Short mmCIF file of C-alpha atoms in Angstrom, two decimals:
data_model
loop_
_atom_site.label_atom_id
_atom_site.label_comp_id
_atom_site.label_asym_id
_atom_site.label_seq_id
_atom_site.Cartn_x
_atom_site.Cartn_y
_atom_site.Cartn_z
CA UNK A 1 35.72 1.64 43.53
CA UNK A 2 33.44 -1.21 44.54
CA UNK A 3 33.50 -4.57 42.80
CA UNK A 4 30.38 -5.68 40.96
CA UNK A 5 28.47 -8.17 43.04
CA UNK A 6 26.53 -11.18 41.83
CA UNK A 7 23.24 -9.46 42.76
CA UNK A 8 24.17 -6.44 40.59
CA UNK A 9 24.82 -8.69 37.58
CA UNK A 10 21.48 -10.46 38.10
CA UNK A 11 19.66 -7.11 38.34
CA UNK A 12 21.28 -5.83 35.13
CA UNK A 13 20.44 -9.10 33.33
CA UNK A 14 16.79 -8.97 34.49
CA UNK A 15 16.43 -5.33 33.36
CA UNK A 16 18.01 -6.07 29.96
CA UNK A 17 15.84 -9.15 29.46
CA UNK A 18 12.71 -7.18 30.43
CA UNK A 19 13.57 -4.47 27.90
CA UNK A 20 14.09 -7.05 25.15
CA UNK A 21 10.79 -8.80 25.96
CA UNK A 22 8.89 -5.48 25.88
CA UNK A 23 10.47 -4.59 22.53
CA UNK A 24 9.54 -7.97 21.03
CA UNK A 25 5.94 -7.64 22.30
CA UNK A 26 5.66 -4.16 20.80
CA UNK A 27 6.99 -5.30 17.43
CA UNK A 28 4.67 -8.33 17.32
CA UNK A 29 1.54 -6.38 18.28
CA UNK A 30 2.04 -3.53 15.79
CA UNK A 31 -0.57 -3.62 13.06
CA UNK A 32 1.01 -3.60 9.62
CA UNK A 33 -1.26 -1.72 7.20
CA UNK A 34 -2.53 -3.70 4.22
CA UNK A 35 -1.84 -2.45 0.69
CA UNK A 36 -4.86 -0.59 -0.70
CA UNK A 37 -5.88 1.28 -3.85
CA UNK A 38 -6.08 5.03 -3.40
CA UNK A 39 -7.77 7.15 -6.06
CA UNK A 40 -7.23 10.86 -6.61
CA UNK A 41 -9.01 13.09 -9.11
CA UNK A 42 -7.19 16.36 -9.67
CA UNK A 43 -5.84 17.32 -6.28
CA UNK A 44 -8.83 15.79 -4.48
CA UNK A 45 -8.92 12.50 -2.59
CA UNK A 46 -11.58 10.26 -4.19
CA UNK A 47 -11.40 7.07 -2.09
CA UNK A 48 -9.45 4.10 -0.77
CA UNK A 49 -10.40 0.53 -1.69
CA UNK A 50 -9.32 -2.92 -0.51
CA UNK A 51 -7.44 -5.11 -2.97
CA UNK A 52 -9.05 -8.17 -1.38
CA UNK A 53 -12.54 -7.37 -2.69
CA UNK A 54 -13.25 -7.73 -6.43
CA UNK A 55 -15.14 -4.64 -7.59
CA UNK A 56 -15.67 -2.16 -10.39
CA UNK A 57 -15.25 1.50 -9.41
CA UNK A 58 -16.80 4.28 -11.47
CA UNK A 59 -14.72 7.44 -11.12
CA UNK A 60 -16.93 10.45 -11.80
CA UNK A 61 -18.13 10.32 -15.42
CA UNK A 62 -14.66 9.87 -16.88
CA UNK A 63 -13.03 6.58 -15.86
CA UNK A 64 -13.81 3.08 -14.59
CA UNK A 65 -11.27 0.85 -12.87
CA UNK A 66 -11.53 -2.76 -11.79
CA UNK A 67 -10.06 -4.64 -8.86
CA UNK A 68 -9.95 -8.34 -9.67
CA UNK A 69 -7.85 -11.03 -7.96
CA UNK A 70 -5.88 -8.31 -6.13
CA UNK A 71 -4.91 -6.50 -9.35
CA UNK A 72 -6.11 -3.09 -10.49
CA UNK A 73 -6.64 -2.07 -14.11
CA UNK A 74 -8.31 0.87 -15.83
CA UNK A 75 -11.06 -0.65 -17.96
CA UNK A 76 -12.77 2.50 -19.30
CA UNK A 77 -11.77 6.09 -19.97
CA UNK A 78 -13.26 8.86 -22.04
CA UNK A 79 -9.87 10.47 -22.73
CA UNK A 80 -8.74 10.71 -26.39
CA UNK A 81 -5.64 8.47 -26.22
CA UNK A 82 -6.69 5.72 -23.71
CA UNK A 83 -3.08 5.28 -22.58
CA UNK A 84 -4.25 4.67 -19.02
CA UNK A 85 -6.02 1.53 -20.22
CA UNK A 86 -2.74 0.19 -21.61
CA UNK A 87 -0.88 0.34 -18.28
CA UNK A 88 -0.08 -3.02 -16.75
CA UNK A 89 -2.12 -4.03 -13.73
CA UNK A 90 -0.93 -2.76 -10.37
CA UNK A 91 -1.08 -4.90 -7.23
CA UNK A 92 0.10 -5.13 -3.61
CA UNK A 93 3.72 -4.63 -4.70
CA UNK A 94 2.89 -1.06 -5.70
CA UNK A 95 2.57 1.10 -8.76
CA UNK A 96 0.35 3.74 -10.30
CA UNK A 97 -1.97 4.16 -13.25
CA UNK A 98 -2.45 7.73 -14.41
CA UNK A 99 -5.02 9.21 -16.78
CA UNK A 100 -3.48 12.61 -17.44
CA UNK A 101 -6.30 14.19 -19.49
CA UNK A 102 -8.87 13.34 -16.80
CA UNK A 103 -6.43 13.93 -13.91
CA UNK A 104 -7.18 10.51 -12.40
CA UNK A 105 -4.47 8.74 -10.40
CA UNK A 106 -4.74 5.15 -9.18
CA UNK A 107 -1.99 4.41 -6.66
CA UNK A 108 -1.23 1.54 -4.27
CA UNK A 109 -0.58 2.78 -0.73
CA UNK A 110 1.22 0.69 1.91
CA UNK A 111 2.76 -1.37 -0.89
CA UNK A 112 4.78 -4.43 0.06
CA UNK A 113 8.47 -4.25 -0.68
CA UNK A 114 9.25 -6.93 -3.23
CA UNK A 115 12.39 -7.65 -5.18
CA UNK A 116 10.34 -8.96 -8.09
CA UNK A 117 7.96 -6.00 -8.34
CA UNK A 118 6.42 -5.65 -11.78
CA UNK A 119 7.47 -2.70 -13.95
CA UNK A 120 4.29 -0.67 -14.45
CA UNK A 121 5.28 1.08 -17.64
CA UNK A 122 3.07 1.24 -20.69
CA UNK A 123 3.40 -1.86 -22.87
#
């Protein structure tokens, strides 16, 4: 068996360093998707909206939600109990607001993992 030469060690070190550099470049250049509001009505996709833009979204003739300061709330619903309007606001940390009678689901996709995420239960 041959002994490892100094040139062999240098070649192995250069290859290992090249692999590490390529891995770091790949990790740094990957685009991390931003959290967004996704709306579904029934089993149908309704739309995806940025949390960075304040806006009011009319959902068919049944519900209205609002994105303000990165937080989403249901501000209008024609359902009998209006429970969806009592849900706490959802934001980039995740969560959902559901209007069961109207089959409307507001959900944050690509939510950030956060240890202090807000519980989105009804008050």
